[in-house]
Amino acid sequence: MTKYVHQPDFMTGDELSIPTFSLLDPEGDLYPGAEEPALERDHARRIYQAMLATRILDERMLAAQRQGRLSFYMQCTGEEAAVVGTAAALKDADMIMAQYREQGALMYRGFSIDEFMNQLFGNDLDYGKGRQMPIHYGSRKLHYMTISSPLATQIPQATGYAYGQKLAGNGHCTLTFFGEGAASEGDFHAALNMASVHQVPVIFFCRNNGYAISTPAVEQFAADGIAPRAFGYHMHVIRVDGNDVLAVYEATRQARKIAVERNQPVLIEAMSYRLAAHSSSDDPSGYRSKDEEELWRAKDPVLRLHKWLLKKQWWSEEEETAQQETLRREVLETMKRAEKRSSPPLESLISDVYADITPELQRQFDQLKRHIRRYPDAYPRGAKSLDLDVGSGTDSQGEA
């Protein structure tokens, strides 16, 4: 029913304050009045192991990038709880559409270190056949849509995919990750509006880590974060402590029930912090202080869960030491194997673009081969694929 007033009464949204759902404090203790989610021991250990493995993978691969062994990398450091806790609350057949910092979700679902490395180095075992930049993972078997570089494109795609799930009636949903910076893109608003109008089972998960590359949140928007935007689309919303994996898990679990059982979209805003640089090409010291970083290091999500597991006697320091040593050794050994493998054959550039290779595509490919034959030293991998003698500018038949 419409309510009428007879004097102008403007509102700004300050009348509504959205709280932050949190269960674990930084010392790994439950807050007074908080209730643990129904997590079994093995499930909790699996979550922690995925978070730990993601942290170690990130450390090693950033070091590899600095050594010149890898062209580019992006870390999940500081946001592991927001990513892994979310994946742990979904069903395996639910679709995940990620942005570019959610490797922890793949880690939780069982993506192997070998699979990570094959993509990072773009070798002949890479599912993307070397066509993508590093960290653009994808896995059909794990229901993880391949990452694309353009910001926020996955958000309306998630709405569309979820609409298909609704029509299929298979009881699945789609969850899409994005940062608060991506929420400034038009795709965000279009996606939420479509999802609400068509009532589809999609969860929009915003990792609010405080910065869109170097732009702080205070310079991105004037409102109270991203969560209030849900009201403009008549959508369920919750704000959660993104460094508290138990709270993230429980919020996502309940959001999934709303999405699947009611065919209604949900927005989750996870308040966290990017402890690492935006990417291996970024230097955060230019736009934030060490004191600010240290404040958030005290809220480290991996350490918080570690303390909780120790207190429940579901983990031990001996296991911690052994697990870290095992993971570091596995990452190093796997990386050495992956970087030695051959590149995908040059023909794979066009072999599965269309059902049949078009004349225009074939013409472009032939032109590429002629160019590589002319400048083999500039394209050593392509030249090797064409069996050219790099250094002499000739192929095996002596053609210049």
mmCIF file of C-alpha atoms in Angstrom:
data_model
loop_
_atom_site.group_PDB
_atom_site.id
_atom_site.type_symbol
_atom_site.label_atom_id
_atom_site.label_comp_id
_atom_site.label_asym_id
_atom_site.label_seq_id
_atom_site.Cartn_x
_atom_site.Cartn_y
_atom_site.Cartn_z
ATOM 1 C CA MET A 1 0.000 0.000 0.000
ATOM 2 C CA THR A 2 1.292 3.427 -0.910
ATOM 3 C CA LYS A 3 1.975 5.742 2.023
ATOM 4 C CA TYR A 4 1.303 9.418 1.425
ATOM 5 C CA VAL A 5 2.792 12.373 3.265
ATOM 6 C CA HIS A 6 1.790 15.968 2.860
ATOM 7 C CA GLN A 7 5.091 17.712 3.474
ATOM 8 C CA PRO A 8 8.301 17.089 1.470
ATOM 9 C CA ASP A 9 10.348 14.418 3.256
ATOM 10 C CA PHE A 10 13.628 13.619 1.517
ATOM 11 C CA MET A 11 15.617 10.495 2.440
ATOM 12 C CA THR A 12 19.309 9.704 1.933
ATOM 13 C CA GLY A 13 19.515 6.106 3.109
ATOM 14 C CA ASP A 14 21.147 7.089 6.389
ATOM 15 C CA GLU A 15 17.941 5.931 8.024
ATOM 16 C CA LEU A 16 19.058 2.342 7.421
ATOM 17 C CA SER A 17 22.281 0.836 8.720
ATOM 18 C CA ILE A 18 23.337 -2.593 7.440
ATOM 19 C CA PRO A 19 25.177 -4.661 10.089
ATOM 20 C CA THR A 20 28.101 -7.016 9.415
ATOM 21 C CA PHE A 21 27.538 -10.686 10.192
ATOM 22 C CA SER A 22 30.523 -12.192 12.035
ATOM 23 C CA LEU A 23 31.034 -15.330 14.134
ATOM 24 C CA LEU A 24 34.782 -15.633 14.827
ATOM 25 C CA ASP A 25 36.953 -12.915 16.315
ATOM 26 C CA PRO A 26 40.609 -12.505 15.207
ATOM 27 C CA GLU A 27 41.723 -14.840 18.018
ATOM 28 C CA GLY A 28 39.606 -17.681 16.708
ATOM 29 C CA ASP A 29 36.940 -17.453 19.419
ATOM 30 C CA LEU A 30 33.206 -17.222 18.849
ATOM 31 C CA TYR A 31 31.640 -13.885 19.674
ATOM 32 C CA PRO A 32 29.125 -13.935 22.568
ATOM 33 C CA GLY A 33 25.789 -15.100 21.238
ATOM 34 C CA ALA A 34 27.288 -16.520 18.043
ATOM 35 C CA GLU A 35 26.567 -20.088 16.992
ATOM 36 C CA GLU A 36 28.944 -22.270 15.010
ATOM 37 C CA PRO A 37 27.620 -23.477 11.668
ATOM 38 C CA ALA A 38 27.083 -27.207 11.349
ATOM 39 C CA LEU A 39 30.561 -27.977 10.018
ATOM 40 C CA GLU A 40 31.971 -31.451 10.462
ATOM 41 C CA ARG A 41 35.641 -31.929 11.301
ATOM 42 C CA ASP A 42 36.681 -33.202 7.863
ATOM 43 C CA HIS A 43 34.806 -30.421 6.108
ATOM 44 C CA ALA A 44 36.439 -27.751 8.269
ATOM 45 C CA ARG A 45 39.875 -29.261 7.647
ATOM 46 C CA ARG A 46 39.248 -29.333 3.893
ATOM 47 C CA ILE A 47 38.355 -25.631 3.971
ATOM 48 C CA TYR A 48 41.503 -24.778 5.881
ATOM 49 C CA GLN A 49 43.732 -26.891 3.655
ATOM 50 C CA ALA A 50 42.346 -25.139 0.560
ATOM 51 C CA MET A 51 42.981 -21.737 2.142
ATOM 52 C CA LEU A 52 46.515 -22.713 3.133
ATOM 53 C CA ALA A 53 47.277 -24.186 -0.288
ATOM 54 C CA THR A 54 46.021 -21.008 -1.974
ATOM 55 C CA ARG A 55 48.229 -18.845 0.248
ATOM 56 C CA ILE A 56 51.334 -20.933 -0.508
ATOM 57 C CA LEU A 57 50.595 -21.119 -4.242
ATOM 58 C CA ASP A 58 50.293 -17.327 -4.296
ATOM 59 C CA GLU A 59 53.581 -16.833 -2.436
ATOM 60 C CA ARG A 60 55.515 -19.166 -4.730
ATOM 61 C CA MET A 61 54.033 -17.895 -7.974
ATOM 62 C CA LEU A 62 54.600 -14.244 -7.170
ATOM 63 C CA ALA A 63 58.228 -15.173 -6.490
ATOM 64 C CA ALA A 64 58.323 -16.979 -9.856
ATOM 65 C CA GLN A 65 57.004 -13.862 -11.571
ATOM 66 C CA ARG A 66 59.700 -11.759 -9.923
ATOM 67 C CA GLN A 67 62.290 -14.249 -11.197
ATOM 68 C CA GLY A 68 61.048 -13.766 -14.750
ATOM 69 C CA ARG A 69 59.641 -17.281 -15.021
ATOM 70 C CA LEU A 70 56.039 -16.066 -15.250
ATOM 71 C CA SER A 71 54.695 -12.998 -17.012
ATOM 72 C CA PHE A 72 51.911 -12.028 -14.615
ATOM 73 C CA TYR A 73 50.185 -13.067 -11.405
ATOM 74 C CA MET A 74 47.383 -11.999 -9.057
ATOM 75 C CA GLN A 75 47.172 -13.080 -5.433
ATOM 76 C CA CYS A 76 44.178 -13.976 -3.286
ATOM 77 C CA THR A 77 46.171 -13.173 -0.110
ATOM 78 C CA GLY A 78 43.950 -11.800 2.635
ATOM 79 C CA GLU A 79 40.724 -12.830 0.901
ATOM 80 C CA GLU A 80 40.955 -16.619 1.199
ATOM 81 C CA ALA A 81 38.048 -16.849 3.646
ATOM 82 C CA ALA A 82 35.728 -14.909 1.346
ATOM 83 C CA VAL A 83 36.547 -17.176 -1.579
ATOM 84 C CA VAL A 84 36.995 -20.646 -0.068
ATOM 85 C CA GLY A 85 34.214 -20.239 2.496
ATOM 86 C CA THR A 86 31.832 -19.415 -0.321
ATOM 87 C CA ALA A 87 32.789 -22.414 -2.451
ATOM 88 C CA ALA A 88 32.461 -24.692 0.582
ATOM 89 C CA ALA A 89 28.813 -23.677 1.038
ATOM 90 C CA LEU A 90 27.821 -24.462 -2.554
ATOM 91 C CA LYS A 91 26.993 -27.779 -4.168
ATOM 92 C CA ASP A 92 29.593 -29.182 -6.544
ATOM 93 C CA ALA A 93 27.309 -28.735 -9.576
ATOM 94 C CA ASP A 94 26.575 -25.072 -8.829
ATOM 95 C CA MET A 95 28.233 -22.789 -11.349
ATOM 96 C CA ILE A 96 30.934 -20.359 -10.240
ATOM 97 C CA MET A 97 31.716 -17.333 -12.396
ATOM 98 C CA ALA A 98 34.813 -15.674 -11.012
ATOM 99 C CA GLN A 99 36.582 -12.383 -11.583
ATOM 100 C CA TYR A 100 40.329 -13.066 -11.267
ATOM 101 C CA ARG A 101 41.254 -13.479 -7.606
ATOM 102 C CA GLU A 102 39.225 -16.572 -6.743
ATOM 103 C CA GLN A 103 41.685 -19.409 -7.306
ATOM 104 C CA GLY A 104 40.815 -20.589 -3.793
ATOM 105 C CA ALA A 105 37.393 -21.713 -5.017
ATOM 106 C CA LEU A 106 39.048 -23.904 -7.652
ATOM 107 C CA MET A 107 41.503 -25.184 -5.064
ATOM 108 C CA TYR A 108 38.623 -26.199 -2.807
ATOM 109 C CA ARG A 109 36.829 -27.986 -5.641
ATOM 110 C CA GLY A 110 39.878 -30.074 -6.455
ATOM 111 C CA PHE A 111 41.754 -28.284 -9.228
ATOM 112 C CA SER A 112 45.225 -29.813 -8.990
ATOM 113 C CA ILE A 113 48.508 -27.954 -8.688
ATOM 114 C CA ASP A 114 49.389 -29.415 -12.098
ATOM 115 C CA GLU A 115 46.265 -27.872 -13.609
ATOM 116 C CA PHE A 116 47.083 -24.490 -12.066
ATOM 117 C CA MET A 117 50.626 -24.613 -13.437
ATOM 118 C CA ASN A 118 49.629 -25.729 -16.920
ATOM 119 C CA GLN A 119 47.399 -22.677 -17.236
ATOM 120 C CA LEU A 120 49.918 -20.277 -15.715
ATOM 121 C CA PHE A 121 52.617 -21.356 -18.160
ATOM 122 C CA GLY A 122 50.244 -21.842 -21.115
ATOM 123 C CA ASN A 123 51.769 -25.179 -22.070
ATOM 124 C CA ASP A 124 50.387 -28.003 -24.200
ATOM 125 C CA LEU A 125 48.281 -29.323 -21.294
ATOM 126 C CA ASP A 126 46.599 -25.966 -20.632
ATOM 127 C CA TYR A 127 42.835 -26.275 -21.118
ATOM 128 C CA GLY A 128 42.868 -22.827 -22.719
ATOM 129 C CA LYS A 129 45.642 -23.886 -25.151
ATOM 130 C CA GLY A 130 47.854 -20.969 -24.147
ATOM 131 C CA ARG A 131 45.423 -18.372 -25.441
ATOM 132 C CA GLN A 132 44.830 -16.636 -22.117
ATOM 133 C CA MET A 133 46.966 -14.635 -19.712
ATOM 134 C CA PRO A 134 48.057 -16.389 -16.504
ATOM 135 C CA ILE A 135 45.390 -16.760 -13.765
ATOM 136 C CA HIS A 136 42.589 -17.051 -16.363
ATOM 137 C CA TYR A 137 41.560 -20.482 -15.136
ATOM 138 C CA GLY A 138 38.528 -22.501 -16.141
ATOM 139 C CA SER A 139 37.235 -26.010 -15.560
ATOM 140 C CA ARG A 140 34.189 -27.578 -17.149
ATOM 141 C CA LYS A 141 34.316 -30.609 -14.857
ATOM 142 C CA LEU A 142 34.417 -28.399 -11.738
ATOM 143 C CA HIS A 143 31.693 -26.020 -12.964
ATOM 144 C CA TYR A 144 34.010 -23.008 -12.943
ATOM 145 C CA MET A 145 33.520 -20.715 -15.915
ATOM 146 C CA THR A 146 36.727 -19.624 -17.636
ATOM 147 C CA ILE A 147 37.820 -16.179 -16.468
ATOM 148 C CA SER A 148 37.868 -13.308 -18.953
ATOM 149 C CA SER A 149 39.826 -10.086 -18.570
ATOM 150 C CA PRO A 150 37.144 -7.434 -19.183
ATOM 151 C CA LEU A 151 35.849 -6.259 -15.828
ATOM 152 C CA ALA A 152 32.338 -7.268 -14.680
ATOM 153 C CA THR A 153 31.286 -9.149 -17.830
ATOM 154 C CA GLN A 154 30.700 -12.259 -15.729
ATOM 155 C CA ILE A 155 27.964 -10.578 -13.652
ATOM 156 C CA PRO A 156 25.187 -10.394 -16.297
ATOM 157 C CA GLN A 157 26.400 -13.724 -17.668
ATOM 158 C CA ALA A 158 25.700 -15.217 -14.240
ATOM 159 C CA THR A 159 22.138 -13.912 -14.361
ATOM 160 C CA GLY A 160 21.626 -15.483 -17.773
ATOM 161 C CA TYR A 161 23.122 -18.804 -16.733
ATOM 162 C CA ALA A 162 20.972 -18.860 -13.601
ATOM 163 C CA TYR A 163 17.891 -18.184 -15.708
ATOM 164 C CA GLY A 164 18.742 -21.338 -17.644
ATOM 165 C CA GLN A 165 19.102 -23.233 -14.360
ATOM 166 C CA LYS A 166 15.669 -22.011 -13.317
ATOM 167 C CA LEU A 167 14.156 -23.285 -16.570
ATOM 168 C CA ALA A 168 15.979 -26.620 -16.177
ATOM 169 C CA GLY A 169 14.623 -27.012 -12.652
ATOM 170 C CA ASN A 170 17.656 -29.035 -11.528
ATOM 171 C CA GLY A 171 18.042 -27.371 -8.126
ATOM 172 C CA HIS A 172 21.330 -25.628 -8.947
ATOM 173 C CA CYS A 173 22.369 -21.992 -8.708
ATOM 174 C CA THR A 174 25.099 -19.701 -9.999
ATOM 175 C CA LEU A 175 27.436 -17.630 -7.855
ATOM 176 C CA THR A 176 29.472 -14.807 -9.333
ATOM 177 C CA PHE A 177 32.416 -13.090 -7.650
ATOM 178 C CA PHE A 178 33.443 -9.490 -8.252
ATOM 179 C CA GLY A 179 35.128 -6.635 -6.435
ATOM 180 C CA GLU A 180 33.552 -3.409 -5.235
ATOM 181 C CA GLY A 181 35.287 -1.647 -8.116
ATOM 182 C CA ALA A 182 33.476 -3.850 -10.636
ATOM 183 C CA ALA A 183 30.204 -2.869 -8.952
ATOM 184 C CA SER A 184 30.712 0.570 -10.524
ATOM 185 C CA GLU A 185 30.335 -0.950 -13.993
ATOM 186 C CA GLY A 186 26.999 -0.818 -15.777
ATOM 187 C CA ASP A 187 27.037 -4.602 -16.081
ATOM 188 C CA PHE A 188 26.524 -4.847 -12.317
ATOM 189 C CA HIS A 189 23.289 -2.855 -12.354
ATOM 190 C CA ALA A 190 21.946 -4.544 -15.473
ATOM 191 C CA ALA A 191 22.609 -7.966 -13.950
ATOM 192 C CA LEU A 192 20.908 -7.232 -10.626
ATOM 193 C CA ASN A 193 17.892 -5.723 -12.327
ATOM 194 C CA MET A 194 17.472 -8.691 -14.691
ATOM 195 C CA ALA A 195 17.932 -11.175 -11.853
ATOM 196 C CA SER A 196 15.317 -9.488 -9.708
ATOM 197 C CA VAL A 197 12.770 -9.000 -12.483
ATOM 198 C CA HIS A 198 13.080 -12.575 -13.742
ATOM 199 C CA GLN A 199 13.578 -14.115 -10.277
ATOM 200 C CA VAL A 200 16.546 -16.368 -10.938
ATOM 201 C CA PRO A 201 18.741 -18.450 -8.583
ATOM 202 C CA VAL A 202 21.911 -16.347 -8.584
ATOM 203 C CA ILE A 203 24.163 -15.139 -5.764
ATOM 204 C CA PHE A 204 26.113 -11.946 -6.367
ATOM 205 C CA PHE A 205 29.208 -12.049 -4.144
ATOM 206 C CA CYS A 206 31.063 -8.759 -3.793
ATOM 207 C CA ARG A 207 34.563 -8.890 -2.320
ATOM 208 C CA ASN A 208 34.850 -5.394 -0.891
ATOM 209 C CA ASN A 209 38.596 -5.286 -0.248
ATOM 210 C CA GLY A 210 38.795 -1.510 0.050
ATOM 211 C CA TYR A 211 40.547 -0.716 -3.218
ATOM 212 C CA ALA A 212 39.798 -0.793 -6.936
ATOM 213 C CA ILE A 213 43.450 -1.190 -7.903
ATOM 214 C CA SER A 214 44.703 2.081 -6.356
ATOM 215 C CA THR A 215 41.372 3.843 -5.846
ATOM 216 C CA PRO A 216 40.104 3.625 -2.251
ATOM 217 C CA ALA A 217 36.439 2.892 -1.609
ATOM 218 C CA VAL A 218 35.851 6.385 -0.247
ATOM 219 C CA GLU A 219 36.629 7.758 -3.718
ATOM 220 C CA GLN A 220 34.503 5.151 -5.516
ATOM 221 C CA PHE A 221 31.084 5.735 -3.975
ATOM 222 C CA ALA A 222 29.424 7.955 -1.382
ATOM 223 C CA ALA A 223 26.949 5.412 -0.013
ATOM 224 C CA ASP A 224 27.511 2.779 2.663
ATOM 225 C CA GLY A 225 29.309 0.210 0.543
ATOM 226 C CA ILE A 226 27.671 -2.062 -2.020
ATOM 227 C CA ALA A 227 25.044 -3.833 0.097
ATOM 228 C CA PRO A 228 22.435 -1.006 0.108
ATOM 229 C CA ARG A 229 22.210 -1.181 -3.676
ATOM 230 C CA ALA A 230 20.245 -4.421 -3.317
ATOM 231 C CA PHE A 231 17.230 -2.495 -2.031
ATOM 232 C CA GLY A 232 16.966 -0.643 -5.336
ATOM 233 C CA TYR A 233 16.335 -4.018 -6.957
ATOM 234 C CA HIS A 234 14.154 -5.496 -4.169
ATOM 235 C CA MET A 235 16.745 -8.177 -3.480
ATOM 236 C CA HIS A 236 17.836 -10.115 -0.402
ATOM 237 C CA VAL A 237 21.175 -8.862 0.923
ATOM 238 C CA ILE A 238 23.629 -9.565 3.724
ATOM 239 C CA ARG A 239 26.939 -7.990 4.710
ATOM 240 C CA VAL A 240 29.502 -10.377 6.166
ATOM 241 C CA ASP A 241 32.954 -10.260 7.723
ATOM 242 C CA GLY A 242 35.002 -11.433 4.749
ATOM 243 C CA ASN A 243 37.912 -12.525 6.960
ATOM 244 C CA ASP A 244 35.711 -14.878 8.979
ATOM 245 C CA VAL A 245 35.336 -18.091 7.026
ATOM 246 C CA LEU A 246 32.619 -19.457 9.314
ATOM 247 C CA ALA A 247 30.460 -16.371 8.771
ATOM 248 C CA VAL A 248 31.082 -16.446 5.010
ATOM 249 C CA TYR A 249 30.179 -20.134 4.889
ATOM 250 C CA GLU A 250 26.942 -19.692 6.837
ATOM 251 C CA ALA A 251 25.872 -16.574 4.932
ATOM 252 C CA THR A 252 26.454 -18.305 1.599
ATOM 253 C CA ARG A 253 24.727 -21.504 2.745
ATOM 254 C CA GLN A 254 21.592 -19.577 3.638
ATOM 255 C CA ALA A 255 21.818 -17.429 0.516
ATOM 256 C CA ARG A 256 21.887 -20.597 -1.547
ATOM 257 C CA LYS A 257 18.661 -21.804 0.087
ATOM 258 C CA ILE A 258 16.948 -18.556 -0.880
ATOM 259 C CA ALA A 259 18.287 -18.766 -4.421
ATOM 260 C CA VAL A 260 17.423 -22.413 -5.052
ATOM 261 C CA GLU A 261 14.255 -22.897 -3.019
ATOM 262 C CA ARG A 262 12.627 -19.567 -3.881
ATOM 263 C CA ASN A 263 14.291 -18.772 -7.227
ATOM 264 C CA GLN A 264 15.318 -15.388 -5.860
ATOM 265 C CA PRO A 265 18.659 -13.575 -6.234
ATOM 266 C CA VAL A 266 20.842 -12.605 -3.266
ATOM 267 C CA LEU A 267 23.617 -10.041 -2.864
ATOM 268 C CA ILE A 268 26.436 -10.737 -0.383
ATOM 269 C CA GLU A 269 28.993 -8.067 0.451
ATOM 270 C CA ALA A 270 32.106 -9.471 2.142
ATOM 271 C CA MET A 271 34.182 -6.844 3.937
ATOM 272 C CA SER A 272 37.835 -7.812 3.564
ATOM 273 C CA TYR A 273 41.221 -6.441 2.573
ATOM 274 C CA ARG A 274 43.710 -7.168 -0.170
ATOM 275 C CA LEU A 275 46.939 -7.799 1.754
ATOM 276 C CA ALA A 276 48.939 -8.154 -1.463
ATOM 277 C CA ALA A 277 49.277 -5.804 -4.405
ATOM 278 C CA HIS A 278 46.475 -5.624 -6.945
ATOM 279 C CA SER A 279 48.670 -7.666 -9.280
ATOM 280 C CA SER A 280 52.337 -8.358 -9.907
ATOM 281 C CA SER A 281 52.346 -5.096 -11.904
ATOM 282 C CA ASP A 282 51.178 -2.977 -8.956
ATOM 283 C CA ASP A 283 52.996 -1.264 -6.058
ATOM 284 C CA PRO A 284 50.517 -0.570 -3.221
ATOM 285 C CA SER A 285 53.029 1.512 -1.258
ATOM 286 C CA GLY A 286 52.096 4.391 -3.532
ATOM 287 C CA TYR A 287 48.525 4.605 -2.299
ATOM 288 C CA ARG A 288 48.283 3.008 1.164
ATOM 289 C CA SER A 289 50.347 2.924 4.325
ATOM 290 C CA LYS A 290 52.192 0.087 6.039
ATOM 291 C CA ASP A 291 50.281 0.897 9.233
ATOM 292 C CA GLU A 292 46.995 0.280 7.430
ATOM 293 C CA GLU A 293 48.240 -3.056 6.117
ATOM 294 C CA GLU A 294 49.401 -4.145 9.568
ATOM 295 C CA LEU A 295 45.964 -3.433 11.041
ATOM 296 C CA TRP A 296 44.506 -5.914 8.577
ATOM 297 C CA ARG A 297 47.272 -8.478 8.977
ATOM 298 C CA ALA A 298 46.034 -8.879 12.546
ATOM 299 C CA LYS A 299 42.733 -10.021 11.003
ATOM 300 C CA ASP A 300 44.403 -12.592 8.716
ATOM 301 C CA PRO A 301 41.647 -15.067 7.681
ATOM 302 C CA VAL A 302 44.005 -18.056 7.444
ATOM 303 C CA LEU A 303 45.429 -17.427 10.904
ATOM 304 C CA ARG A 304 41.949 -16.905 12.364
ATOM 305 C CA LEU A 305 40.688 -20.279 11.146
ATOM 306 C CA HIS A 306 43.973 -21.897 12.187
ATOM 307 C CA LYS A 307 43.445 -20.739 15.771
ATOM 308 C CA TRP A 308 39.848 -21.975 15.808
ATOM 309 C CA LEU A 309 40.855 -25.417 14.532
ATOM 310 C CA LEU A 310 43.611 -25.689 17.149
ATOM 311 C CA LYS A 311 41.182 -24.860 19.940
ATOM 312 C CA LYS A 312 38.785 -27.534 18.705
ATOM 313 C CA GLN A 313 41.707 -29.971 18.439
ATOM 314 C CA TRP A 314 40.882 -30.516 14.771
ATOM 315 C CA TRP A 315 44.388 -29.447 13.690
ATOM 316 C CA SER A 316 47.866 -29.460 15.208
ATOM 317 C CA GLU A 317 51.074 -27.478 14.830
ATOM 318 C CA GLU A 318 52.799 -30.663 13.678
ATOM 319 C CA GLU A 319 50.259 -31.052 10.871
ATOM 320 C CA GLU A 320 50.720 -27.386 10.008
ATOM 321 C CA THR A 321 54.477 -27.748 9.581
ATOM 322 C CA ALA A 322 54.161 -30.952 7.560
ATOM 323 C CA GLN A 323 51.407 -29.539 5.337
ATOM 324 C CA GLN A 324 53.313 -26.364 4.545
ATOM 325 C CA GLU A 325 56.468 -28.283 3.680
ATOM 326 C CA THR A 326 54.524 -30.686 1.463
ATOM 327 C CA LEU A 327 52.691 -27.893 -0.351
ATOM 328 C CA ARG A 328 55.824 -25.833 -0.976
ATOM 329 C CA ARG A 329 57.638 -28.857 -2.350
ATOM 330 C CA GLU A 330 54.687 -29.826 -4.560
ATOM 331 C CA VAL A 331 54.310 -26.303 -5.955
ATOM 332 C CA LEU A 332 58.022 -26.053 -6.764
ATOM 333 C CA GLU A 333 58.259 -29.493 -8.376
ATOM 334 C CA THR A 334 55.076 -29.012 -10.372
ATOM 335 C CA MET A 335 56.207 -25.605 -11.584
ATOM 336 C CA LYS A 336 59.491 -27.051 -12.857
ATOM 337 C CA ARG A 337 57.592 -29.699 -14.829
ATOM 338 C CA ALA A 338 55.071 -27.258 -16.269
ATOM 339 C CA GLU A 339 57.574 -24.692 -17.502
ATOM 340 C CA LYS A 340 59.564 -27.363 -19.348
ATOM 341 C CA ARG A 341 56.598 -28.626 -21.332
ATOM 342 C CA SER A 342 56.083 -27.614 -24.949
ATOM 343 C CA SER A 343 53.729 -24.884 -26.011
ATOM 344 C CA PRO A 344 50.445 -25.856 -27.695
ATOM 345 C CA PRO A 345 50.917 -26.449 -31.451
ATOM 346 C CA LEU A 346 50.429 -23.322 -33.509
ATOM 347 C CA GLU A 347 47.507 -24.951 -35.336
ATOM 348 C CA SER A 348 45.523 -24.971 -32.085
ATOM 349 C CA LEU A 349 44.975 -21.230 -32.612
ATOM 350 C CA ILE A 350 42.353 -21.983 -35.249
ATOM 351 C CA SER A 351 41.513 -25.685 -34.934
ATOM 352 C CA ASP A 352 38.450 -25.270 -32.695
ATOM 353 C CA VAL A 353 37.281 -21.716 -33.261
ATOM 354 C CA TYR A 354 34.572 -22.951 -35.655
ATOM 355 C CA ALA A 355 33.328 -26.418 -36.552
ATOM 356 C CA ASP A 356 35.128 -25.964 -39.863
ATOM 357 C CA ILE A 357 38.041 -23.627 -40.465
ATOM 358 C CA THR A 358 36.820 -20.732 -42.593
ATOM 359 C CA PRO A 359 38.791 -19.547 -45.655
ATOM 360 C CA GLU A 360 39.399 -16.165 -43.999
ATOM 361 C CA LEU A 361 40.749 -17.791 -40.838
ATOM 362 C CA GLN A 362 42.981 -20.065 -42.895
ATOM 363 C CA ARG A 363 44.278 -17.061 -44.838
ATOM 364 C CA GLN A 364 45.148 -15.260 -41.615
ATOM 365 C CA PHE A 365 46.873 -18.356 -40.240
ATOM 366 C CA ASP A 366 48.961 -18.785 -43.398
ATOM 367 C CA GLN A 367 49.972 -15.138 -43.135
ATOM 368 C CA LEU A 368 51.021 -15.729 -39.508
ATOM 369 C CA LYS A 369 53.180 -18.689 -40.500
ATOM 370 C CA ARG A 370 54.920 -16.651 -43.186
ATOM 371 C CA HIS A 371 55.602 -13.911 -40.655
ATOM 372 C CA ILE A 372 57.093 -16.367 -38.127
ATOM 373 C CA ARG A 373 59.258 -17.950 -40.821
ATOM 374 C CA ARG A 374 60.593 -14.516 -41.661
ATOM 375 C CA TYR A 375 61.317 -13.570 -38.020
ATOM 376 C CA PRO A 376 61.837 -16.871 -36.149
ATOM 377 C CA ASP A 377 64.090 -15.354 -33.479
ATOM 378 C CA ALA A 378 61.288 -13.014 -32.416
ATOM 379 C CA TYR A 379 58.833 -15.921 -32.027
ATOM 380 C CA PRO A 380 60.869 -18.866 -30.682
ATOM 381 C CA ARG A 381 57.858 -20.870 -29.514
ATOM 382 C CA GLY A 382 55.977 -20.420 -32.761
ATOM 383 C CA ALA A 383 59.099 -21.197 -34.737
ATOM 384 C CA LYS A 384 59.628 -24.407 -32.797
ATOM 385 C CA SER A 385 56.034 -25.399 -33.528
ATOM 386 C CA LEU A 386 56.746 -24.878 -37.236
ATOM 387 C CA ASP A 387 59.998 -26.861 -36.938
ATOM 388 C CA LEU A 388 62.121 -23.875 -37.902
ATOM 389 C CA ASP A 389 65.811 -23.662 -37.169
ATOM 390 C CA VAL A 390 65.735 -20.628 -34.854
ATOM 391 C CA GLY A 391 68.799 -18.502 -35.477
ATOM 392 C CA SER A 392 69.122 -19.229 -39.192
ATOM 393 C CA GLY A 393 65.675 -18.077 -40.349
ATOM 394 C CA THR A 394 65.010 -21.294 -42.299
ATOM 395 C CA ASP A 395 62.702 -24.254 -41.876
ATOM 396 C CA SER A 396 63.674 -27.895 -42.185
ATOM 397 C CA GLN A 397 63.517 -27.642 -46.012
ATOM 398 C CA GLY A 398 65.779 -24.593 -46.050
ATOM 399 C CA GLU A 399 63.011 -22.144 -47.066
ATOM 400 C CA ALA A 400 63.927 -18.552 -46.110
#
